[in-house]
């Protein structure tokens, strides 16, 4: 049961840990249970950011790697724990993973390690992950994200090339998983660079099915469609309605504070144009729907079964 819980998302790490603890009580030397307990401890840490879980995960993952030097998944998780505190050791672990792992998901997470500082290396790792399993949509999506980051700082002469590469990567992600909402949103954004009509079409299609999506995906759709209405169509009232619909969803995902920020921006624009009644209505709406959310805890899983990612994976 512990593995099944982890397969549905790292948010179930604590419950999975209990399952593996019960299993180990009956067979304390079982390697599969020990590995599961280590990964569940890491999952608990990524979901809670609790130091106790971090210490437990580091200890258990180190023990697993000592016994199984070719457990590259464990090495990648340990590298993530060490990333801020012992960068050289973390980088050594990741380099070992990149050289030897043939697991596309493990390689995808390894690419994230380099994405910010060495994007070309991240791209090369993702291309290798895709070559190992071309049907897996998340490496395609992450490849698109790498190109999108490059696009933001690209010289004029390279913009066309990078935009084409990002668009193609997101198209492949959607092709491999037509249900991936975040891949569709990313593709829409790239298409909108040249043809806003295509971008609008994707958003309208997503809006037509928004009630069937997860709460996380609903918030993302409302945010992106609202942005299109605000910045491209310059329709304050329609954009405000989309942002309000998203902000009214109380789940504490990354999109919610962005939706609040957009509502505040719209209220300020109304205020500047002397539409004080509309501005006050939005501020009252924010106050009425405000929640004392703490720091967001990641709900992203590390499994291909996790269907509502933004596919940045459990190591984001």
mmCIF file of C-alpha atoms in Angstrom, residues 55 78 100 105 120 124 148 154 301:
data_model
loop_
_atom_site.group_PDB
_atom_site.id
_atom_site.type_symbol
_atom_site.label_atom_id
_atom_site.label_comp_id
_atom_site.label_asym_id
_atom_site.label_seq_id
_atom_site.Cartn_x
_atom_site.Cartn_y
_atom_site.Cartn_z
ATOM 1 C CA UNK A 55 16.944 14.635 8.813
ATOM 2 C CA UNK A 78 19.491 12.998 -1.491
ATOM 3 C CA UNK A 100 24.371 6.213 -15.400
ATOM 4 C CA UNK A 105 11.789 10.466 -14.575
ATOM 5 C CA UNK A 120 22.104 23.963 -22.033
ATOM 6 C CA UNK A 124 20.774 17.877 -23.113
ATOM 7 C CA UNK A 148 10.846 29.435 -22.507
ATOM 8 C CA UNK A 154 17.309 35.847 -25.746
ATOM 9 C CA UNK A 301 3.842 13.965 -6.925
#
